[in-house]
PDB file of N, CA, C and O in Angstrom:
ATOM      1  N   MET A 246      -2.928 -18.078 -35.479  1.00 74.00           N
ATOM      2  CA  MET A 246      -3.808 -18.497 -34.407  1.00 74.00           C
ATOM      3  C   MET A 246      -4.167 -16.706 -33.454  1.00 74.00           C
ATOM      4  O   MET A 246      -3.408 -16.867 -32.934  1.00 74.00           O
ATOM      5  N   PRO A 247      -5.054 -16.779 -33.169  1.00 77.00           N
ATOM      6  CA  PRO A 247      -5.475 -15.719 -32.642  1.00 77.00           C
ATOM      7  C   PRO A 247      -5.154 -14.891 -31.214  1.00 77.00           C
ATOM      8  O   PRO A 247      -5.195 -16.729 -30.728  1.00 77.00           O
ATOM      9  N   LYS A 248      -4.912 -13.827 -30.869  1.00 78.00           N
ATOM     10  CA  LYS A 248      -4.342 -14.151 -29.440  1.00 78.00           C
ATOM     11  C   LYS A 248      -6.006 -14.217 -28.647  1.00 78.00           C
ATOM     12  O   LYS A 248      -6.922 -13.920 -28.571  1.00 78.00           O
ATOM     13  N   PRO A 249      -5.291 -15.064 -27.145  1.00 76.00           N
ATOM     14  CA  PRO A 249      -6.571 -15.473 -26.358  1.00 76.00           C
ATOM     15  C   PRO A 249      -6.847 -14.445 -25.408  1.00 76.00           C
ATOM     16  O   PRO A 249      -5.681 -13.355 -25.529  1.00 76.00           O
ATOM     17  N   LYS A 250      -8.163 -14.173 -24.904  1.00 79.00           N
ATOM     18  CA  LYS A 250      -8.633 -12.987 -24.517  1.00 79.00           C
ATOM     19  C   LYS A 250      -8.196 -12.792 -23.226  1.00 79.00           C
ATOM     20  O   LYS A 250      -8.566 -14.325 -22.587  1.00 79.00           O
ATOM     21  N   ARG A 251      -8.201 -11.820 -22.245  1.00 80.00           N
ATOM     22  CA  ARG A 251      -7.833 -11.916 -20.924  1.00 80.00           C
ATOM     23  C   ARG A 251      -8.693 -11.556 -20.059  1.00 80.00           C
ATOM     24  O   ARG A 251      -9.808 -11.316 -20.749  1.00 80.00           O
ATOM     25  N   GLU A 252      -8.675 -12.417 -19.561  1.00 80.00           N
ATOM     26  CA  GLU A 252      -9.705 -12.353 -18.396  1.00 80.00           C
ATOM     27  C   GLU A 252     -10.434 -10.977 -17.913  1.00 80.00           C
ATOM     28  O   GLU A 252      -9.472 -10.239 -17.050  1.00 80.00           O
ATOM     29  N   ARG A 253     -11.231 -10.892 -17.340  1.00 81.00           N
ATOM     30  CA  ARG A 253     -11.798  -9.337 -17.070  1.00 81.00           C
ATOM     31  C   ARG A 253     -11.979  -9.750 -15.542  1.00 81.00           C
ATOM     32  O   ARG A 253     -12.763 -10.368 -15.354  1.00 81.00           O
ATOM     33  N   LYS A 254     -11.705  -8.575 -14.497  1.00 85.00           N
ATOM     34  CA  LYS A 254     -11.605  -8.491 -13.642  1.00 85.00           C
ATOM     35  C   LYS A 254     -13.510  -8.182 -13.235  1.00 85.00           C
ATOM     36  O   LYS A 254     -13.430  -7.073 -13.842  1.00 85.00           O
ATOM     37  N   PRO A 255     -13.810  -8.741 -12.280  1.00 87.00           N
ATOM     38  CA  PRO A 255     -15.366  -7.648 -11.640  1.00 87.00           C
ATOM     39  C   PRO A 255     -15.051  -6.611 -11.610  1.00 87.00           C
ATOM     40  O   PRO A 255     -14.171  -5.997 -10.630  1.00 87.00           O
ATOM     41  N   THR A 256     -16.262  -5.787 -11.675  1.00 87.00           N
ATOM     42  CA  THR A 256     -16.474  -4.491 -10.779  1.00 87.00           C
ATOM     43  C   THR A 256     -16.347  -4.865  -9.194  1.00 87.00           C
ATOM     44  O   THR A 256     -15.929  -3.971  -8.984  1.00 87.00           O
ATOM     45  N   LEU A 257     -17.743  -5.298  -8.827  1.00 90.00           N
ATOM     46  CA  LEU A 257     -17.261  -5.835  -7.664  1.00 90.00           C
ATOM     47  C   LEU A 257     -16.701  -6.995  -6.851  1.00 90.00           C
ATOM     48  O   LEU A 257     -17.742  -8.094  -7.334  1.00 90.00           O
ATOM     49  N   THR A 258     -16.348  -7.210  -6.286  1.00 91.00           N
ATOM     50  CA  THR A 258     -15.810  -8.481  -5.248  1.00 91.00           C
ATOM     51  C   THR A 258     -17.155  -8.842  -4.383  1.00 91.00           C
ATOM     52  O   THR A 258     -17.897  -8.124  -4.311  1.00 91.00           O
ATOM     53  N   THR A 259     -16.465 -10.341  -4.131  1.00 92.00           N
ATOM     54  CA  THR A 259     -17.670 -10.422  -2.941  1.00 92.00           C
ATOM     55  C   THR A 259     -17.651  -9.765  -2.074  1.00 92.00           C
ATOM     56  O   THR A 259     -18.525  -9.799  -1.138  1.00 92.00           O
ATOM     57  N   GLU A 260     -16.457  -9.526  -1.590  1.00 94.00           N
ATOM     58  CA  GLU A 260     -16.114  -8.983   0.211  1.00 94.00           C
ATOM     59  C   GLU A 260     -17.068  -7.376  -0.547  1.00 94.00           C
ATOM     60  O   GLU A 260     -18.039  -7.104   0.618  1.00 94.00           O
ATOM     61  N   GLU A 261     -16.847  -6.669  -0.961  1.00 93.00           N
ATOM     62  CA  GLU A 261     -17.148  -5.632  -1.880  1.00 93.00           C
ATOM     63  C   GLU A 261     -18.679  -5.191  -1.536  1.00 93.00           C
ATOM     64  O   GLU A 261     -19.437  -4.371  -1.062  1.00 93.00           O
ATOM     65  N   LYS A 262     -19.535  -6.583  -2.503  1.00 93.00           N
ATOM     66  CA  LYS A 262     -21.400  -6.765  -2.091  1.00 93.00           C
ATOM     67  C   LYS A 262     -21.357  -6.893  -0.590  1.00 93.00           C
ATOM     68  O   LYS A 262     -22.645  -6.341  -0.636  1.00 93.00           O
ATOM     69  N   GLU A 263     -20.975  -7.854  -0.091  1.00 94.00           N
ATOM     70  CA  GLU A 263     -21.058  -8.603   1.644  1.00 94.00           C
ATOM     71  C   GLU A 263     -21.011  -6.728   1.850  1.00 94.00           C
ATOM     72  O   GLU A 263     -21.870  -6.788   3.074  1.00 94.00           O
ATOM     73  N   GLN A 264     -19.697  -6.063   1.579  1.00 94.00           N
ATOM     74  CA  GLN A 264     -19.560  -4.613   2.542  1.00 94.00           C
ATOM     75  C   GLN A 264     -21.279  -3.430   2.605  1.00 94.00           C
ATOM     76  O   GLN A 264     -21.366  -3.265   2.683  1.00 94.00           O
ATOM     77  N   ILE A 265     -21.692  -3.488   0.930  1.00 94.00           N
ATOM     78  CA  ILE A 265     -22.512  -2.786   0.289  1.00 94.00           C
ATOM     79  C   ILE A 265     -23.849  -3.213   0.937  1.00 94.00           C
ATOM     80  O   ILE A 265     -24.445  -2.358   1.565  1.00 94.00           O
ATOM     81  N   ALA A 266     -24.205  -4.670   0.968  1.00 94.00           N
ATOM     82  CA  ALA A 266     -25.396  -4.853   1.287  1.00 94.00           C
ATOM     83  C   ALA A 266     -25.460  -4.918   2.825  1.00 94.00           C
ATOM     84  O   ALA A 266     -26.129  -4.927   3.562  1.00 94.00           O
ATOM     85  N   PHE A 267     -24.147  -5.156   3.567  1.00 95.00           N
ATOM     86  CA  PHE A 267     -24.367  -4.491   5.362  1.00 95.00           C
ATOM     87  C   PHE A 267     -24.248  -2.918   5.661  1.00 95.00           C
ATOM     88  O   PHE A 267     -24.989  -2.235   6.635  1.00 95.00           O
ATOM     89  N   PHE A 268     -23.402  -2.298   4.413  1.00 95.00           N
ATOM     90  CA  PHE A 268     -24.153  -0.487   4.571  1.00 95.00           C
ATOM     91  C   PHE A 268     -25.190  -0.442   4.506  1.00 95.00           C
ATOM     92  O   PHE A 268     -25.720   0.038   5.565  1.00 95.00           O
ATOM     93  N   PHE A 269     -26.115  -1.105   3.301  1.00 94.00           N
ATOM     94  CA  PHE A 269     -27.511  -0.604   3.445  1.00 94.00           C
ATOM     95  C   PHE A 269     -28.184  -0.880   4.558  1.00 94.00           C
ATOM     96  O   PHE A 269     -29.228  -0.321   5.108  1.00 94.00           O
ATOM     97  N   ASN A 270     -27.897  -2.641   5.377  1.00 95.00           N
ATOM     98  CA  ASN A 270     -28.946  -2.398   6.534  1.00 95.00           C
ATOM     99  C   ASN A 270     -28.645  -2.073   8.119  1.00 95.00           C
ATOM    100  O   ASN A 270     -29.004  -1.560   8.316  1.00 95.00           O
ATOM    101  N   LYS A 271     -27.226  -1.372   7.679  1.00 95.00           N
ATOM    102  CA  LYS A 271     -26.820  -0.919   8.854  1.00 95.00           C
ATOM    103  C   LYS A 271     -27.381   0.890   8.954  1.00 95.00           C
ATOM    104  O   LYS A 271     -28.150   1.122   9.933  1.00 95.00           O
ATOM    105  N   ASN A 272     -27.598   1.101   7.255  1.00 94.00           N
ATOM    106  CA  ASN A 272     -28.292   2.610   7.135  1.00 94.00           C
ATOM    107  C   ASN A 272     -29.724   2.619   7.246  1.00 94.00           C
ATOM    108  O   ASN A 272     -29.905   3.170   7.085  1.00 94.00           O
ATOM    109  N   GLY A 273     -30.179   1.107   7.204  1.00 95.00           N
ATOM    110  CA  GLY A 273     -31.265   1.510   6.912  1.00 95.00           C
ATOM    111  C   GLY A 273     -32.342   1.541   5.861  1.00 95.00           C
ATOM    112  O   GLY A 273     -33.490   2.077   5.448  1.00 95.00           O
ATOM    113  N   LEU A 274     -31.342   1.710   4.850  1.00 92.00           N
ATOM    114  CA  LEU A 274     -31.445   1.680   3.034  1.00 92.00           C
ATOM    115  C   LEU A 274     -32.049   0.470   2.757  1.00 92.00           C
ATOM    116  O   LEU A 274     -31.807  -0.551   3.123  1.00 92.00           O
ATOM    117  N   THR A 275     -32.933   0.387   1.763  1.00 93.00           N
ATOM    118  CA  THR A 275     -33.302  -0.785   0.933  1.00 93.00           C
ATOM    119  C   THR A 275     -32.626  -0.060  -0.787  1.00 93.00           C
ATOM    120  O   THR A 275     -32.501   0.746  -0.939  1.00 93.00           O
ATOM    121  N   PHE A 276     -32.605  -0.882  -1.350  1.00 92.00           N
ATOM    122  CA  PHE A 276     -32.237  -1.351  -2.383  1.00 92.00           C
ATOM    123  C   PHE A 276     -33.302  -0.716  -3.776  1.00 92.00           C
ATOM    124  O   PHE A 276     -32.574  -0.010  -4.132  1.00 92.00           O
ATOM    125  N   THR A 277     -34.659  -0.929  -2.980  1.00 94.00           N
ATOM    126  CA  THR A 277     -35.590  -0.163  -4.175  1.00 94.00           C
ATOM    127  C   THR A 277     -35.499   1.073  -4.235  1.00 94.00           C
ATOM    128  O   THR A 277     -35.300   1.610  -4.892  1.00 94.00           O
ATOM    129  N   ASP A 278     -35.368   1.971  -3.348  1.00 94.00           N
ATOM    130  CA  ASP A 278     -35.364   2.882  -2.540  1.00 94.00           C
ATOM    131  C   ASP A 278     -34.240   3.882  -3.307  1.00 94.00           C
ATOM    132  O   ASP A 278     -34.073   4.395  -4.440  1.00 94.00           O
ATOM    133  N   TRP A 279     -33.267   2.902  -3.266  1.00 95.00           N
ATOM    134  CA  TRP A 279     -32.096   3.456  -4.246  1.00 95.00           C
ATOM    135  C   TRP A 279     -31.271   3.375  -5.051  1.00 95.00           C
ATOM    136  O   TRP A 279     -31.467   4.803  -5.531  1.00 95.00           O
ATOM    137  N   ALA A 280     -32.649   2.456  -5.982  1.00 95.00           N
ATOM    138  CA  ALA A 280     -32.288   2.727  -7.187  1.00 95.00           C
ATOM    139  C   ALA A 280     -33.609   3.131  -7.985  1.00 95.00           C
ATOM    140  O   ALA A 280     -33.317   3.921  -8.681  1.00 95.00           O
ATOM    141  N   LYS A 281     -34.554   3.472  -7.358  1.00 94.00           N
ATOM    142  CA  LYS A 281     -35.778   4.512  -8.103  1.00 94.00           C
ATOM    143  C   LYS A 281     -35.295   6.060  -7.966  1.00 94.00           C
ATOM    144  O   LYS A 281     -35.228   6.842  -8.533  1.00 94.00           O
ATOM    145  N   GLU A 282     -34.322   6.079  -6.843  1.00 95.00           N
ATOM    146  CA  GLU A 282     -33.675   7.350  -6.259  1.00 95.00           C
ATOM    147  C   GLU A 282     -33.151   7.730  -7.864  1.00 95.00           C
ATOM    148  O   GLU A 282     -32.490   8.642  -8.452  1.00 95.00           O
ATOM    149  N   ARG A 283     -32.232   6.713  -8.778  1.00 94.00           N
ATOM    150  CA  ARG A 283     -31.434   7.016  -9.412  1.00 94.00           C
ATOM    151  C   ARG A 283     -31.436   6.489 -10.968  1.00 94.00           C
ATOM    152  O   ARG A 283     -30.650   6.659 -12.134  1.00 94.00           O
ATOM    153  N   GLY A 284     -32.807   5.896 -10.815  1.00 95.00           N
ATOM    154  CA  GLY A 284     -33.226   6.156 -12.004  1.00 95.00           C
ATOM    155  C   GLY A 284     -33.166   4.147 -12.740  1.00 95.00           C
ATOM    156  O   GLY A 284     -33.282   3.923 -13.534  1.00 95.00           O
ATOM    157  N   PHE A 285     -32.624   3.461 -11.855  1.00 95.00           N
ATOM    158  CA  PHE A 285     -32.305   2.058 -12.523  1.00 95.00           C
ATOM    159  C   PHE A 285     -33.451   1.540 -12.023  1.00 95.00           C
ATOM    160  O   PHE A 285     -34.348   2.128 -10.998  1.00 95.00           O
ATOM    161  N   ASN A 286     -33.677   0.570 -12.388  1.00 93.00           N
ATOM    162  CA  ASN A 286     -34.376  -0.562 -12.092  1.00 93.00           C
ATOM    163  C   ASN A 286     -33.899  -1.683 -10.897  1.00 93.00           C
ATOM    164  O   ASN A 286     -33.298  -1.638 -10.412  1.00 93.00           O
ATOM    165  N   PRO A 287     -34.679  -1.797  -9.654  1.00 94.00           N
ATOM    166  CA  PRO A 287     -35.114  -2.407  -8.455  1.00 94.00           C
ATOM    167  C   PRO A 287     -34.376  -3.598  -8.786  1.00 94.00           C
ATOM    168  O   PRO A 287     -33.039  -4.023  -7.836  1.00 94.00           O
ATOM    169  N   THR A 288     -34.443  -4.738  -9.566  1.00 93.00           N
ATOM    170  CA  THR A 288     -34.436  -6.212 -10.158  1.00 93.00           C
ATOM    171  C   THR A 288     -33.261  -5.868 -10.437  1.00 93.00           C
ATOM    172  O   THR A 288     -31.699  -6.743 -10.365  1.00 93.00           O
ATOM    173  N   ASP A 289     -32.284  -4.593 -11.430  1.00 91.00           N
ATOM    174  CA  ASP A 289     -30.970  -4.880 -11.677  1.00 91.00           C
ATOM    175  C   ASP A 289     -29.832  -4.349 -10.399  1.00 91.00           C
ATOM    176  O   ASP A 289     -28.796  -5.559 -10.108  1.00 91.00           O
ATOM    177  N   CYS A 290     -30.528  -3.722  -9.438  1.00 92.00           N
ATOM    178  CA  CYS A 290     -29.346  -3.495  -8.273  1.00 92.00           C
ATOM    179  C   CYS A 290     -29.452  -5.076  -7.468  1.00 92.00           C
ATOM    180  O   CYS A 290     -28.293  -4.968  -6.994  1.00 92.00           O
ATOM    181  N   PHE A 291     -29.922  -5.662  -7.085  1.00 92.00           N
ATOM    182  CA  PHE A 291     -30.339  -6.995  -7.109  1.00 92.00           C
ATOM    183  C   PHE A 291     -29.520  -7.773  -7.088  1.00 92.00           C
ATOM    184  O   PHE A 291     -29.073  -8.537  -6.788  1.00 92.00           O
ATOM    185  N   ASN A 292     -29.679  -8.173  -8.559  1.00 92.00           N
ATOM    186  CA  ASN A 292     -28.437  -9.044  -9.594  1.00 92.00           C
ATOM    187  C   ASN A 292     -27.410  -8.651  -9.311  1.00 92.00           C
ATOM    188  O   ASN A 292     -26.503  -9.387  -9.281  1.00 92.00           O
ATOM    189  N   VAL A 293     -26.892  -7.329  -9.619  1.00 92.00           N
ATOM    190  CA  VAL A 293     -25.671  -6.907  -8.891  1.00 92.00           C
ATOM    191  C   VAL A 293     -25.356  -7.267  -7.739  1.00 92.00           C
ATOM    192  O   VAL A 293     -24.200  -8.159  -7.365  1.00 92.00           O
ATOM    193  N   ILE A 294     -26.013  -7.035  -6.575  1.00 92.00           N
ATOM    194  CA  ILE A 294     -25.247  -8.028  -5.570  1.00 92.00           C
ATOM    195  C   ILE A 294     -25.846  -8.977  -5.113  1.00 92.00           C
ATOM    196  O   ILE A 294     -24.556  -9.804  -4.805  1.00 92.00           O
ATOM    197  N   TYR A 295     -26.332 -10.076  -5.841  1.00 92.00           N
ATOM    198  CA  TYR A 295     -26.697 -11.474  -5.207  1.00 92.00           C
ATOM    199  C   TYR A 295     -26.618 -11.978  -5.954  1.00 92.00           C
ATOM    200  O   TYR A 295     -26.601 -13.664  -5.804  1.00 92.00           O
ATOM    201  N   SER A 296     -26.021 -11.807  -7.136  1.00 89.00           N
ATOM    202  CA  SER A 296     -25.529 -13.061  -8.250  1.00 89.00           C
ATOM    203  C   SER A 296     -24.352 -13.156  -8.410  1.00 89.00           C
ATOM    204  O   SER A 296     -23.528 -11.809  -7.790  1.00 89.00           O
ATOM    205  N   ASP A 297     -23.959 -13.804  -9.130  1.00 86.00           N
ATOM    206  CA  ASP A 297     -22.211 -14.189 -10.003  1.00 86.00           C
ATOM    207  C   ASP A 297     -22.347 -13.267 -10.095  1.00 86.00           C
ATOM    208  O   ASP A 297     -20.737 -13.634 -11.668  1.00 86.00           O
ATOM    209  N   LYS A 298     -22.693 -12.245 -11.319  1.00 82.00           N
ATOM    210  CA  LYS A 298     -22.277 -11.517 -12.634  1.00 82.00           C
ATOM    211  C   LYS A 298     -20.627 -11.070 -12.092  1.00 82.00           C
ATOM    212  O   LYS A 298     -20.904 -10.452 -10.903  1.00 82.00           O
ATOM    213  N   LYS A 299     -20.213 -10.454 -13.063  1.00 87.00           N
ATOM    214  CA  LYS A 299     -18.962  -9.596 -12.893  1.00 87.00           C
ATOM    215  C   LYS A 299     -19.494  -8.503 -13.476  1.00 87.00           C
ATOM    216  O   LYS A 299     -18.570  -7.656 -12.865  1.00 87.00           O
ATOM    217  N   CYS A 300     -20.963  -8.068 -13.777  1.00 87.00           N
ATOM    218  CA  CYS A 300     -20.913  -6.473 -14.561  1.00 87.00           C
ATOM    219  C   CYS A 300     -19.744  -5.898 -14.730  1.00 87.00           C
ATOM    220  O   CYS A 300     -19.293  -4.894 -14.567  1.00 87.00           O
ATOM    221  N   ILE A 301     -19.647  -6.803 -16.083  1.00 88.00           N
ATOM    222  CA  ILE A 301     -18.383  -5.691 -16.587  1.00 88.00           C
ATOM    223  C   ILE A 301     -19.083  -4.934 -17.798  1.00 88.00           C
ATOM    224  O   ILE A 301     -18.262  -4.098 -18.050  1.00 88.00           O
ATOM    225  N   ARG A 302     -20.014  -4.878 -18.050  1.00 88.00           N
ATOM    226  CA  ARG A 302     -21.094  -3.765 -19.155  1.00 88.00           C
ATOM    227  C   ARG A 302     -21.977  -3.747 -18.876  1.00 88.00           C
ATOM    228  O   ARG A 302     -22.654  -4.096 -18.017  1.00 88.00           O
ATOM    229  N   GLY A 303     -22.828  -2.758 -19.417  1.00 91.00           N
ATOM    230  CA  GLY A 303     -24.314  -2.446 -19.718  1.00 91.00           C
ATOM    231  C   GLY A 303     -24.508  -1.338 -17.852  1.00 91.00           C
ATOM    232  O   GLY A 303     -23.800  -1.066 -17.623  1.00 91.00           O
ATOM    233  N   LYS A 304     -25.800  -1.968 -17.766  1.00 92.00           N
ATOM    234  CA  LYS A 304     -26.346  -1.557 -17.067  1.00 92.00           C
ATOM    235  C   LYS A 304     -26.109  -1.995 -15.931  1.00 92.00           C
ATOM    236  O   LYS A 304     -25.963  -1.343 -14.857  1.00 92.00           O
ATOM    237  N   SER A 305     -25.049  -3.684 -15.235  1.00 92.00           N
ATOM    238  CA  SER A 305     -24.925  -3.576 -14.333  1.00 92.00           C
ATOM    239  C   SER A 305     -24.267  -3.844 -14.201  1.00 92.00           C
ATOM    240  O   SER A 305     -23.603  -2.673 -13.055  1.00 92.00           O
ATOM    241  N   PHE A 306     -23.178  -2.601 -15.335  1.00 92.00           N
ATOM    242  CA  PHE A 306     -21.558  -2.117 -14.608  1.00 92.00           C
ATOM    243  C   PHE A 306     -21.987  -0.813 -14.022  1.00 92.00           C
ATOM    244  O   PHE A 306     -21.605  -0.243 -13.437  1.00 92.00           O
ATOM    245  N   GLN A 307     -22.995  -0.311 -14.473  1.00 94.00           N
ATOM    246  CA  GLN A 307     -23.456   1.224 -14.247  1.00 94.00           C
ATOM    247  C   GLN A 307     -24.152   1.191 -12.344  1.00 94.00           C
ATOM    248  O   GLN A 307     -23.580   1.506 -12.027  1.00 94.00           O
ATOM    249  N   VAL A 308     -24.630   0.124 -12.418  1.00 93.00           N
ATOM    250  CA  VAL A 308     -25.282   0.602 -11.203  1.00 93.00           C
ATOM    251  C   VAL A 308     -24.341  -0.150  -9.803  1.00 93.00           C
ATOM    252  O   VAL A 308     -23.909   0.182  -9.115  1.00 93.00           O
ATOM    253  N   ALA A 309     -23.260  -1.193 -10.428  1.00 93.00           N
ATOM    254  CA  ALA A 309     -22.148  -1.553  -9.700  1.00 93.00           C
ATOM    255  C   ALA A 309     -21.151  -0.477  -9.230  1.00 93.00           C
ATOM    256  O   ALA A 309     -20.837  -0.333  -8.481  1.00 93.00           O
ATOM    257  N   THR A 310     -20.960   0.583 -10.183  1.00 93.00           N
ATOM    258  CA  THR A 310     -19.877   1.779 -10.004  1.00 93.00           C
ATOM    259  C   THR A 310     -20.770   2.705  -9.121  1.00 93.00           C
ATOM    260  O   THR A 310     -20.199   3.329  -8.475  1.00 93.00           O
ATOM    261  N   GLN A 311     -21.788   3.236  -9.658  1.00 94.00           N
ATOM    262  CA  GLN A 311     -23.062   4.050  -8.258  1.00 94.00           C
ATOM    263  C   GLN A 311     -22.631   3.630  -7.095  1.00 94.00           C
ATOM    264  O   GLN A 311     -22.391   4.022  -6.373  1.00 94.00           O
ATOM    265  N   LEU A 312     -23.041   2.094  -7.178  1.00 94.00           N
ATOM    266  CA  LEU A 312     -23.234   1.272  -5.369  1.00 94.00           C
ATOM    267  C   LEU A 312     -22.059   1.954  -4.739  1.00 94.00           C
ATOM    268  O   LEU A 312     -21.687   1.437  -3.225  1.00 94.00           O
ATOM    269  N   LYS A 313     -20.851   1.131  -5.674  1.00 92.00           N
ATOM    270  CA  LYS A 313     -19.563   1.407  -5.324  1.00 92.00           C
ATOM    271  C   LYS A 313     -19.119   3.156  -4.703  1.00 92.00           C
ATOM    272  O   LYS A 313     -18.331   2.942  -3.616  1.00 92.00           O
ATOM    273  N   GLU A 314     -19.228   3.785  -5.341  1.00 93.00           N
ATOM    274  CA  GLU A 314     -19.041   4.903  -5.481  1.00 93.00           C
ATOM    275  C   GLU A 314     -20.171   5.828  -3.819  1.00 93.00           C
ATOM    276  O   GLU A 314     -19.442   6.718  -3.040  1.00 93.00           O
ATOM    277  N   PHE A 315     -21.359   5.108  -3.977  1.00 92.00           N
ATOM    278  CA  PHE A 315     -21.849   5.921  -2.686  1.00 92.00           C
ATOM    279  C   PHE A 315     -21.583   4.799  -1.649  1.00 92.00           C
ATOM    280  O   PHE A 315     -20.873   5.511  -0.571  1.00 92.00           O
ATOM    281  N   CYS A 316     -21.714   3.645  -1.532  1.00 90.00           N
ATOM    282  CA  CYS A 316     -20.815   2.994  -0.472  1.00 90.00           C
ATOM    283  C   CYS A 316     -19.637   3.255   0.283  1.00 90.00           C
ATOM    284  O   CYS A 316     -19.241   2.982   1.318  1.00 90.00           O
ATOM    285  N   PHE A 317     -18.845   3.762  -0.873  1.00 86.00           N
ATOM    286  CA  PHE A 317     -17.366   3.922  -0.007  1.00 86.00           C
ATOM    287  C   PHE A 317     -16.345   5.351  -0.389  1.00 86.00           C
ATOM    288  O   PHE A 317     -15.164   5.323  -0.747  1.00 86.00           O
ATOM    289  N   GLN A 318     -17.913   6.274  -0.277  1.00 81.00           N
ATOM    290  CA  GLN A 318     -17.283   7.458  -0.627  1.00 81.00           C
ATOM    291  C   GLN A 318     -16.015   7.701   1.157  1.00 81.00           C
ATOM    292  O   GLN A 318     -15.942   7.375   1.751  1.00 81.00           O
TER     293      GLN A 318
END
């Protein structure tokens, strides 16, 4: 019998997503401007923050790690 796959932790927790949204609102930044400056699609940025995705692969992972670095330096 094959070994069950281990559960992967999300790149951003719900608390971190809330803190990122608060950081952007507090500093008057927009997700659209931030995403365009870094070559991301703004829709991907919104999906990372406002959806229940885990962001463990691909574009969503890249956006999540960049957001984390930007807001929690």
